[in-house]
Amino acid sequence: AGSFVDEAPEDIIANDPAFFKDFTVVVATQMASAPAAALDAICREHGVVLVVLRSYGLAGTVRLSLGEHAVIEAKPEESDFDLRLSHPWPALWDFAQSFDLPSLDDATFKHVPYVVLLLQAAHSWRGAEENGGTAPEGTKAQRAFKDQIRSAQRTHDEENFREAAGAARHVWKPLTVPSNVRDLLADPALESLTASSPDFWFKVAGLGAFLTESGGAMPLEGSIPDMTSTTEVYIALQRVYQDKAAADAEAVHGHVRAALRGAGRAEDSVSA
């Protein structure tokens, strides 16, 4: 059974503003500007979402008023995979080193993932005295690096080497933090987290602490593109990336828990 209040909304706003504090959402229709503004102030004071609608014949307006509303894209569109070949972590390098390319038979050689080819080629490049231990820098050096990859082919039909040359940019791809993340990390809300701060800002604080700890490397997303490989080797490589992504996610959540403790909230009050 429902209930109702037989009283003008304008009178409730003026005489009993506490009436609105227990609602989650308040919807106001055809309300004049002055009482709508007063209702907005009441709703904001109590953290209640206000939706104001007004129709004009076949046209109308819908206005949403709330203090803050965070929208997190669970699966953002990626313009490029984060393979982290310019800064491989130990497990990835161990995986790449496990392939002794000169000793492989031709069939196996043709199915070595290009991630392995690029990591080994980059290691060889950095080890050359004339390259000073750095990744290929500049168009001339990057072209020479691709030539180095092509020169390691045994035949002309090795698709994995063509893929490696096409993905060589990952070897000199710098670590970057997206501009929208930088904007969040610069927000004053992070400077004064309290027990009543929205969950979102604790997650941002956790990400910021992770970036400081990692030297500016974002948490790994963990996806890898399709590439020429055997199913067994591809799955093994995929697992290396997924394990790293899971470890990074746990590290971020550890920083989130620390931020919650610092604000006097329970560590498990924000989900991973």
PDB file of C-alpha atoms in Angstrom:
ATOM      1  CA  ALA A   1       0.000   0.000   0.000  1.00  0.00           C
ATOM      2  CA  GLY A   2       1.230   3.472  -0.813  1.00  0.00           C
ATOM      3  CA  SER A   3       0.692   6.807   0.868  1.00  0.00           C
ATOM      4  CA  PHE A   4       0.435  10.437  -0.146  1.00  0.00           C
ATOM      5  CA  VAL A   5       0.552  13.918   1.333  1.00  0.00           C
ATOM      6  CA  ASP A   6      -2.299  16.210   0.419  1.00  0.00           C
ATOM      7  CA  GLU A   7      -0.354  19.432   0.548  1.00  0.00           C
ATOM      8  CA  ALA A   8       1.125  21.781  -2.026  1.00  0.00           C
ATOM      9  CA  PRO A   9       4.819  20.962  -2.719  1.00  0.00           C
ATOM     10  CA  GLU A  10       5.690  24.648  -2.327  1.00  0.00           C
ATOM     11  CA  ASP A  11       4.277  24.617   1.236  1.00  0.00           C
ATOM     12  CA  ILE A  12       6.270  21.501   2.176  1.00  0.00           C
ATOM     13  CA  ILE A  13       9.457  23.073   0.776  1.00  0.00           C
ATOM     14  CA  ALA A  14       8.869  26.236   2.792  1.00  0.00           C
ATOM     15  CA  ASN A  15       7.571  24.726   6.058  1.00  0.00           C
ATOM     16  CA  ASP A  16       8.927  21.167   6.319  1.00  0.00           C
ATOM     17  CA  PRO A  17      12.219  20.822   4.351  1.00  0.00           C
ATOM     18  CA  ALA A  18      13.233  17.753   6.408  1.00  0.00           C
ATOM     19  CA  PHE A  19      10.398  15.880   4.660  1.00  0.00           C
ATOM     20  CA  PHE A  20      12.691  15.255   1.681  1.00  0.00           C
ATOM     21  CA  LYS A  21      15.803  14.003   3.491  1.00  0.00           C
ATOM     22  CA  ASP A  22      14.896  10.297   3.494  1.00  0.00           C
ATOM     23  CA  PHE A  23      14.209  10.030  -0.224  1.00  0.00           C
ATOM     24  CA  THR A  24      16.699   8.653  -2.739  1.00  0.00           C
ATOM     25  CA  VAL A  25      15.252  10.586  -5.681  1.00  0.00           C
ATOM     26  CA  VAL A  26      12.798  13.478  -5.788  1.00  0.00           C
ATOM     27  CA  VAL A  27      10.962  14.236  -9.038  1.00  0.00           C
ATOM     28  CA  ALA A  28       9.442  17.697  -9.447  1.00  0.00           C
ATOM     29  CA  THR A  29       7.151  18.587 -12.352  1.00  0.00           C
ATOM     30  CA  GLN A  30       5.847  21.908 -13.603  1.00  0.00           C
ATOM     31  CA  MET A  31       7.395  23.703 -10.630  1.00  0.00           C
ATOM     32  CA  ALA A  32       8.241  27.394 -10.736  1.00  0.00           C
ATOM     33  CA  SER A  33      11.887  28.414 -10.629  1.00  0.00           C
ATOM     34  CA  ALA A  34      11.979  29.809  -7.071  1.00  0.00           C
ATOM     35  CA  PRO A  35      10.573  26.742  -5.266  1.00  0.00           C
ATOM     36  CA  ALA A  36      12.583  24.451  -7.578  1.00  0.00           C
ATOM     37  CA  ALA A  37      15.776  26.259  -6.551  1.00  0.00           C
ATOM     38  CA  ALA A  38      14.811  25.948  -2.872  1.00  0.00           C
ATOM     39  CA  LEU A  39      14.058  22.257  -3.332  1.00  0.00           C
ATOM     40  CA  ASP A  40      17.412  21.810  -5.068  1.00  0.00           C
ATOM     41  CA  ALA A  41      19.217  23.318  -2.061  1.00  0.00           C
ATOM     42  CA  ILE A  42      17.361  20.969   0.301  1.00  0.00           C
ATOM     43  CA  CYS A  43      18.112  17.896  -1.788  1.00  0.00           C
ATOM     44  CA  ARG A  44      21.784  18.777  -2.133  1.00  0.00           C
ATOM     45  CA  GLU A  45      22.065  19.274   1.627  1.00  0.00           C
ATOM     46  CA  HIS A  46      20.818  15.731   2.201  1.00  0.00           C
ATOM     47  CA  GLY A  47      22.492  14.049  -0.796  1.00  0.00           C
ATOM     48  CA  VAL A  48      19.194  13.405  -2.589  1.00  0.00           C
ATOM     49  CA  VAL A  49      19.017  13.338  -6.378  1.00  0.00           C
ATOM     50  CA  LEU A  50      16.567  15.852  -7.836  1.00  0.00           C
ATOM     51  CA  VAL A  51      14.954  15.532 -11.261  1.00  0.00           C
ATOM     52  CA  VAL A  52      13.056  18.593 -12.481  1.00  0.00           C
ATOM     53  CA  LEU A  53      10.732  18.189 -15.469  1.00  0.00           C
ATOM     54  CA  ARG A  54       8.747  20.797 -17.318  1.00  0.00           C
ATOM     55  CA  SER A  55       6.678  20.355 -20.471  1.00  0.00           C
ATOM     56  CA  TYR A  56       5.628  22.947 -23.001  1.00  0.00           C
ATOM     57  CA  GLY A  57       3.117  21.253 -25.257  1.00  0.00           C
ATOM     58  CA  LEU A  58       5.083  18.719 -27.297  1.00  0.00           C
ATOM     59  CA  ALA A  59       8.430  20.015 -26.008  1.00  0.00           C
ATOM     60  CA  GLY A  60       9.924  19.860 -22.556  1.00  0.00           C
ATOM     61  CA  THR A  61      13.014  19.869 -20.395  1.00  0.00           C
ATOM     62  CA  VAL A  62      14.513  17.387 -17.962  1.00  0.00           C
ATOM     63  CA  ARG A  63      17.132  18.662 -15.516  1.00  0.00           C
ATOM     64  CA  LEU A  64      19.140  16.463 -13.181  1.00  0.00           C
ATOM     65  CA  SER A  65      20.662  17.949 -10.054  1.00  0.00           C
ATOM     66  CA  LEU A  66      23.077  16.117  -7.779  1.00  0.00           C
ATOM     67  CA  GLY A  67      26.300  16.939  -6.027  1.00  0.00           C
ATOM     68  CA  GLU A  68      28.511  14.406  -7.812  1.00  0.00           C
ATOM     69  CA  HIS A  69      27.916  11.396 -10.018  1.00  0.00           C
ATOM     70  CA  ALA A  70      30.806   9.193 -11.123  1.00  0.00           C
ATOM     71  CA  VAL A  71      30.437   6.982 -14.191  1.00  0.00           C
ATOM     72  CA  ILE A  72      33.125   4.321 -14.626  1.00  0.00           C
ATOM     73  CA  GLU A  73      33.404   2.701 -18.039  1.00  0.00           C
ATOM     74  CA  ALA A  74      33.966  -0.976 -17.251  1.00  0.00           C
ATOM     75  CA  LYS A  75      35.239  -1.775 -20.733  1.00  0.00           C
ATOM     76  CA  PRO A  76      36.688   1.373 -22.269  1.00  0.00           C
ATOM     77  CA  GLU A  77      37.617   1.345 -25.918  1.00  0.00           C
ATOM     78  CA  GLU A  78      41.353   0.828 -26.316  1.00  0.00           C
ATOM     79  CA  SER A  79      43.098   2.376 -29.288  1.00  0.00           C
ATOM     80  CA  ASP A  80      46.077   0.077 -28.792  1.00  0.00           C
ATOM     81  CA  PHE A  81      46.925  -2.928 -26.646  1.00  0.00           C
ATOM     82  CA  ASP A  82      49.123  -2.356 -23.617  1.00  0.00           C
ATOM     83  CA  LEU A  83      51.741  -5.053 -24.165  1.00  0.00           C
ATOM     84  CA  ARG A  84      54.317  -3.313 -21.952  1.00  0.00           C
ATOM     85  CA  LEU A  85      57.204  -4.372 -24.229  1.00  0.00           C
ATOM     86  CA  SER A  86      59.133  -1.187 -23.451  1.00  0.00           C
ATOM     87  CA  HIS A  87      58.999  -2.063 -19.741  1.00  0.00           C
ATOM     88  CA  PRO A  88      58.562  -5.842 -19.438  1.00  0.00           C
ATOM     89  CA  TRP A  89      58.040  -7.239 -15.946  1.00  0.00           C
ATOM     90  CA  PRO A  90      60.139 -10.237 -14.830  1.00  0.00           C
ATOM     91  CA  ALA A  91      57.557 -12.930 -15.615  1.00  0.00           C
ATOM     92  CA  LEU A  92      57.103 -11.638 -19.163  1.00  0.00           C
ATOM     93  CA  TRP A  93      60.844 -11.509 -19.778  1.00  0.00           C
ATOM     94  CA  ASP A  94      61.248 -15.016 -18.337  1.00  0.00           C
ATOM     95  CA  PHE A  95      58.592 -16.228 -20.773  1.00  0.00           C
ATOM     96  CA  ALA A  96      60.398 -14.593 -23.715  1.00  0.00           C
ATOM     97  CA  GLN A  97      63.748 -16.012 -22.635  1.00  0.00           C
ATOM     98  CA  SER A  98      62.338 -19.532 -22.526  1.00  0.00           C
ATOM     99  CA  PHE A  99      62.409 -19.613 -26.350  1.00  0.00           C
ATOM    100  CA  ASP A 100      65.834 -20.580 -27.694  1.00  0.00           C
ATOM    101  CA  LEU A 101      65.178 -19.338 -31.217  1.00  0.00           C
ATOM    102  CA  PRO A 102      68.283 -20.777 -32.956  1.00  0.00           C
ATOM    103  CA  SER A 103      67.502 -24.296 -31.740  1.00  0.00           C
ATOM    104  CA  LEU A 104      63.853 -24.355 -32.808  1.00  0.00           C
ATOM    105  CA  ASP A 105      62.755 -26.411 -35.791  1.00  0.00           C
ATOM    106  CA  ASP A 106      61.203 -24.480 -38.685  1.00  0.00           C
ATOM    107  CA  ALA A 107      57.595 -25.332 -37.798  1.00  0.00           C
ATOM    108  CA  THR A 108      57.990 -24.158 -34.205  1.00  0.00           C
ATOM    109  CA  PHE A 109      60.010 -21.108 -35.285  1.00  0.00           C
ATOM    110  CA  LYS A 110      57.115 -19.948 -37.478  1.00  0.00           C
ATOM    111  CA  HIS A 111      54.756 -20.010 -34.477  1.00  0.00           C
ATOM    112  CA  VAL A 112      56.790 -18.061 -31.935  1.00  0.00           C
ATOM    113  CA  PRO A 113      54.516 -15.181 -30.796  1.00  0.00           C
ATOM    114  CA  TYR A 114      55.638 -11.786 -32.000  1.00  0.00           C
ATOM    115  CA  VAL A 115      55.762 -10.586 -28.388  1.00  0.00           C
ATOM    116  CA  VAL A 116      58.660 -12.982 -27.848  1.00  0.00           C
ATOM    117  CA  LEU A 117      60.375 -11.943 -31.087  1.00  0.00           C
ATOM    118  CA  LEU A 118      60.138  -8.269 -30.158  1.00  0.00           C
ATOM    119  CA  LEU A 119      61.355  -8.714 -26.591  1.00  0.00           C
ATOM    120  CA  GLN A 120      64.368 -10.728 -27.690  1.00  0.00           C
ATOM    121  CA  ALA A 121      65.128  -8.298 -30.524  1.00  0.00           C
ATOM    122  CA  ALA A 122      64.831  -5.324 -28.138  1.00  0.00           C
ATOM    123  CA  HIS A 123      67.167  -7.018 -25.662  1.00  0.00           C
ATOM    124  CA  SER A 124      69.688  -7.585 -28.435  1.00  0.00           C
ATOM    125  CA  TRP A 125      69.338  -3.991 -29.635  1.00  0.00           C
ATOM    126  CA  ARG A 126      69.913  -2.520 -26.176  1.00  0.00           C
ATOM    127  CA  GLY A 127      72.917  -4.795 -25.701  1.00  0.00           C
ATOM    128  CA  ALA A 128      74.683  -3.422 -28.771  1.00  0.00           C
ATOM    129  CA  GLU A 129      77.389  -0.950 -27.746  1.00  0.00           C
ATOM    130  CA  GLU A 130      76.411   1.591 -30.387  1.00  0.00           C
ATOM    131  CA  ASN A 131      72.834   1.794 -29.040  1.00  0.00           C
ATOM    132  CA  GLY A 132      73.836   2.734 -25.513  1.00  0.00           C
ATOM    133  CA  GLY A 133      71.359   0.430 -23.792  1.00  0.00           C
ATOM    134  CA  THR A 134      68.331   2.383 -25.009  1.00  0.00           C
ATOM    135  CA  ALA A 135      65.328   1.502 -27.143  1.00  0.00           C
ATOM    136  CA  PRO A 136      65.299   2.633 -30.791  1.00  0.00           C
ATOM    137  CA  GLU A 137      64.867   6.408 -30.826  1.00  0.00           C
ATOM    138  CA  GLY A 138      64.006   8.353 -33.942  1.00  0.00           C
ATOM    139  CA  THR A 139      62.843   7.251 -37.357  1.00  0.00           C
ATOM    140  CA  LYS A 140      66.239   6.023 -38.555  1.00  0.00           C
ATOM    141  CA  ALA A 141      66.856   3.811 -35.511  1.00  0.00           C
ATOM    142  CA  GLN A 142      63.317   2.462 -35.530  1.00  0.00           C
ATOM    143  CA  ARG A 143      63.617   1.559 -39.215  1.00  0.00           C
ATOM    144  CA  ALA A 144      66.906  -0.189 -38.453  1.00  0.00           C
ATOM    145  CA  PHE A 145      65.247  -2.121 -35.642  1.00  0.00           C
ATOM    146  CA  LYS A 146      62.537  -3.371 -37.974  1.00  0.00           C
ATOM    147  CA  ASP A 147      65.211  -4.389 -40.468  1.00  0.00           C
ATOM    148  CA  GLN A 148      66.922  -6.316 -37.679  1.00  0.00           C
ATOM    149  CA  ILE A 149      63.691  -8.226 -37.061  1.00  0.00           C
ATOM    150  CA  ARG A 150      63.223  -9.034 -40.739  1.00  0.00           C
ATOM    151  CA  SER A 151      66.818 -10.211 -41.056  1.00  0.00           C
ATOM    152  CA  ALA A 152      66.169 -12.911 -38.462  1.00  0.00           C
ATOM    153  CA  GLN A 153      63.623 -14.630 -40.713  1.00  0.00           C
ATOM    154  CA  ARG A 154      64.514 -18.034 -42.119  1.00  0.00           C
ATOM    155  CA  THR A 155      61.984 -17.924 -44.958  1.00  0.00           C
ATOM    156  CA  HIS A 156      59.721 -15.330 -46.531  1.00  0.00           C
ATOM    157  CA  ASP A 157      56.438 -16.845 -45.342  1.00  0.00           C
ATOM    158  CA  GLU A 158      56.834 -16.416 -41.587  1.00  0.00           C
ATOM    159  CA  GLU A 159      53.744 -14.446 -40.626  1.00  0.00           C
ATOM    160  CA  ASN A 160      54.900 -13.995 -37.030  1.00  0.00           C
ATOM    161  CA  PHE A 161      57.853 -11.874 -38.235  1.00  0.00           C
ATOM    162  CA  ARG A 162      55.555  -9.699 -40.336  1.00  0.00           C
ATOM    163  CA  GLU A 163      53.391  -9.204 -37.246  1.00  0.00           C
ATOM    164  CA  ALA A 164      56.490  -8.338 -35.196  1.00  0.00           C
ATOM    165  CA  ALA A 165      57.596  -5.672 -37.664  1.00  0.00           C
ATOM    166  CA  GLY A 166      54.080  -4.237 -37.698  1.00  0.00           C
ATOM    167  CA  ALA A 167      53.929  -4.096 -33.892  1.00  0.00           C
ATOM    168  CA  ALA A 168      57.503  -2.865 -33.332  1.00  0.00           C
ATOM    169  CA  ARG A 169      56.172   0.443 -31.932  1.00  0.00           C
ATOM    170  CA  HIS A 170      55.442  -1.344 -28.655  1.00  0.00           C
ATOM    171  CA  VAL A 171      59.194  -1.619 -28.031  1.00  0.00           C
ATOM    172  CA  TRP A 172      59.591   2.177 -27.772  1.00  0.00           C
ATOM    173  CA  LYS A 173      56.072   2.975 -26.604  1.00  0.00           C
ATOM    174  CA  PRO A 174      56.416   5.152 -23.469  1.00  0.00           C
ATOM    175  CA  LEU A 175      54.499   4.671 -20.241  1.00  0.00           C
ATOM    176  CA  THR A 176      51.635   7.166 -20.239  1.00  0.00           C
ATOM    177  CA  VAL A 177      48.828   8.146 -17.902  1.00  0.00           C
ATOM    178  CA  PRO A 178      45.629   9.158 -19.767  1.00  0.00           C
ATOM    179  CA  SER A 179      44.725  12.832 -19.479  1.00  0.00           C
ATOM    180  CA  ASN A 180      41.381  12.074 -17.819  1.00  0.00           C
ATOM    181  CA  VAL A 181      43.200  10.093 -15.122  1.00  0.00           C
ATOM    182  CA  ARG A 182      45.670  12.959 -14.597  1.00  0.00           C
ATOM    183  CA  ASP A 183      42.732  15.322 -14.153  1.00  0.00           C
ATOM    184  CA  LEU A 184      41.215  13.067 -11.497  1.00  0.00           C
ATOM    185  CA  LEU A 185      44.511  12.759  -9.637  1.00  0.00           C
ATOM    186  CA  ALA A 186      44.750  16.564  -9.518  1.00  0.00           C
ATOM    187  CA  ASP A 187      41.254  16.957  -8.071  1.00  0.00           C
ATOM    188  CA  PRO A 188      41.139  18.633  -4.624  1.00  0.00           C
ATOM    189  CA  ALA A 189      38.746  15.903  -3.440  1.00  0.00           C
ATOM    190  CA  LEU A 190      41.765  13.621  -2.962  1.00  0.00           C
ATOM    191  CA  GLU A 191      43.364  15.987  -0.485  1.00  0.00           C
ATOM    192  CA  SER A 192      40.678  15.636   2.161  1.00  0.00           C
ATOM    193  CA  LEU A 193      39.198  12.133   2.133  1.00  0.00           C
ATOM    194  CA  THR A 194      36.847  11.522   5.019  1.00  0.00           C
ATOM    195  CA  ALA A 195      34.624   8.669   6.119  1.00  0.00           C
ATOM    196  CA  SER A 196      31.780  10.266   4.147  1.00  0.00           C
ATOM    197  CA  SER A 197      33.721  10.687   0.895  1.00  0.00           C
ATOM    198  CA  PRO A 198      32.225   8.791  -2.066  1.00  0.00           C
ATOM    199  CA  ASP A 199      33.698   5.358  -2.807  1.00  0.00           C
ATOM    200  CA  PHE A 200      34.889   6.632  -6.168  1.00  0.00           C
ATOM    201  CA  TRP A 201      37.512   8.916  -4.655  1.00  0.00           C
ATOM    202  CA  PHE A 202      38.993   6.123  -2.569  1.00  0.00           C
ATOM    203  CA  LYS A 203      39.469   4.165  -5.792  1.00  0.00           C
ATOM    204  CA  VAL A 204      41.157   7.161  -7.403  1.00  0.00           C
ATOM    205  CA  ALA A 205      43.402   7.493  -4.337  1.00  0.00           C
ATOM    206  CA  GLY A 206      44.331   3.822  -4.670  1.00  0.00           C
ATOM    207  CA  LEU A 207      45.199   4.307  -8.335  1.00  0.00           C
ATOM    208  CA  GLY A 208      47.312   7.361  -7.526  1.00  0.00           C
ATOM    209  CA  ALA A 209      49.288   5.452  -4.894  1.00  0.00           C
ATOM    210  CA  PHE A 210      49.808   2.601  -7.357  1.00  0.00           C
ATOM    211  CA  LEU A 211      51.148   4.985 -10.005  1.00  0.00           C
ATOM    212  CA  THR A 212      53.600   6.439  -7.513  1.00  0.00           C
ATOM    213  CA  GLU A 213      54.779   2.967  -6.551  1.00  0.00           C
ATOM    214  CA  SER A 214      55.050   1.734 -10.152  1.00  0.00           C
ATOM    215  CA  GLY A 215      56.937   4.735 -11.469  1.00  0.00           C
ATOM    216  CA  GLY A 216      54.042   5.909 -13.617  1.00  0.00           C
ATOM    217  CA  ALA A 217      52.940   2.571 -15.088  1.00  0.00           C
ATOM    218  CA  MET A 218      49.169   2.178 -15.184  1.00  0.00           C
ATOM    219  CA  PRO A 219      47.697  -1.093 -13.889  1.00  0.00           C
ATOM    220  CA  LEU A 220      47.902  -3.616 -16.707  1.00  0.00           C
ATOM    221  CA  GLU A 221      44.576  -4.355 -18.382  1.00  0.00           C
ATOM    222  CA  GLY A 222      45.764  -7.808 -19.406  1.00  0.00           C
ATOM    223  CA  SER A 223      44.324  -8.327 -22.885  1.00  0.00           C
ATOM    224  CA  ILE A 224      46.522  -9.388 -25.784  1.00  0.00           C
ATOM    225  CA  PRO A 225      45.715  -9.317 -29.512  1.00  0.00           C
ATOM    226  CA  ASP A 226      45.453 -12.317 -31.790  1.00  0.00           C
ATOM    227  CA  MET A 227      48.822 -13.381 -33.138  1.00  0.00           C
ATOM    228  CA  THR A 228      50.429 -16.258 -34.979  1.00  0.00           C
ATOM    229  CA  SER A 229      51.160 -18.933 -32.402  1.00  0.00           C
ATOM    230  CA  THR A 230      50.218 -22.410 -31.306  1.00  0.00           C
ATOM    231  CA  THR A 231      47.185 -22.590 -29.041  1.00  0.00           C
ATOM    232  CA  GLU A 232      49.284 -23.881 -26.157  1.00  0.00           C
ATOM    233  CA  VAL A 233      51.852 -21.078 -26.353  1.00  0.00           C
ATOM    234  CA  TYR A 234      49.220 -18.380 -26.868  1.00  0.00           C
ATOM    235  CA  ILE A 235      47.309 -19.496 -23.778  1.00  0.00           C
ATOM    236  CA  ALA A 236      50.540 -19.546 -21.768  1.00  0.00           C
ATOM    237  CA  LEU A 237      51.349 -15.987 -22.892  1.00  0.00           C
ATOM    238  CA  GLN A 238      47.803 -14.885 -22.167  1.00  0.00           C
ATOM    239  CA  ARG A 239      48.148 -16.274 -18.642  1.00  0.00           C
ATOM    240  CA  VAL A 240      51.315 -14.217 -18.079  1.00  0.00           C
ATOM    241  CA  TYR A 241      49.401 -11.040 -18.912  1.00  0.00           C
ATOM    242  CA  GLN A 242      46.306 -12.026 -16.938  1.00  0.00           C
ATOM    243  CA  ASP A 243      48.376 -12.869 -13.855  1.00  0.00           C
ATOM    244  CA  LYS A 244      50.078  -9.480 -14.028  1.00  0.00           C
ATOM    245  CA  ALA A 245      46.718  -7.722 -14.455  1.00  0.00           C
ATOM    246  CA  ALA A 246      45.308  -9.546 -11.424  1.00  0.00           C
ATOM    247  CA  ALA A 247      48.377  -8.679  -9.344  1.00  0.00           C
ATOM    248  CA  ASP A 248      48.118  -5.003 -10.339  1.00  0.00           C
ATOM    249  CA  ALA A 249      44.401  -4.933  -9.480  1.00  0.00           C
ATOM    250  CA  GLU A 250      45.125  -6.422  -6.052  1.00  0.00           C
ATOM    251  CA  ALA A 251      47.897  -3.871  -5.507  1.00  0.00           C
ATOM    252  CA  VAL A 252      45.514  -1.009  -6.332  1.00  0.00           C
ATOM    253  CA  HIS A 253      42.919  -2.411  -3.958  1.00  0.00           C
ATOM    254  CA  GLY A 254      45.567  -2.664  -1.252  1.00  0.00           C
ATOM    255  CA  HIS A 255      46.142   1.076  -1.616  1.00  0.00           C
ATOM    256  CA  VAL A 256      42.369   1.634  -1.544  1.00  0.00           C
ATOM    257  CA  ARG A 257      42.180  -0.245   1.757  1.00  0.00           C
ATOM    258  CA  ALA A 258      44.998   1.909   3.134  1.00  0.00           C
ATOM    259  CA  ALA A 259      43.117   5.072   2.117  1.00  0.00           C
ATOM    260  CA  LEU A 260      39.969   3.760   3.796  1.00  0.00           C
ATOM    261  CA  ARG A 261      41.883   3.087   7.009  1.00  0.00           C
ATOM    262  CA  GLY A 262      43.306   6.581   6.911  1.00  0.00           C
ATOM    263  CA  ALA A 263      39.808   8.041   6.611  1.00  0.00           C
ATOM    264  CA  GLY A 264      38.417   5.930   9.451  1.00  0.00           C
ATOM    265  CA  ARG A 265      36.341   3.601   7.294  1.00  0.00           C
ATOM    266  CA  ALA A 266      36.207  -0.166   7.218  1.00  0.00           C
ATOM    267  CA  GLU A 267      38.719  -1.650   4.767  1.00  0.00           C
ATOM    268  CA  ASP A 268      36.075  -3.803   3.086  1.00  0.00           C
ATOM    269  CA  SER A 269      33.586  -0.970   2.573  1.00  0.00           C
ATOM    270  CA  VAL A 270      34.716  -0.462  -1.054  1.00  0.00           C
ATOM    271  CA  SER A 271      34.615  -3.460  -3.353  1.00  0.00           C
ATOM    272  CA  ALA A 272      37.563  -4.359  -5.579  1.00  0.00           C
TER     273      ALA A 272
END
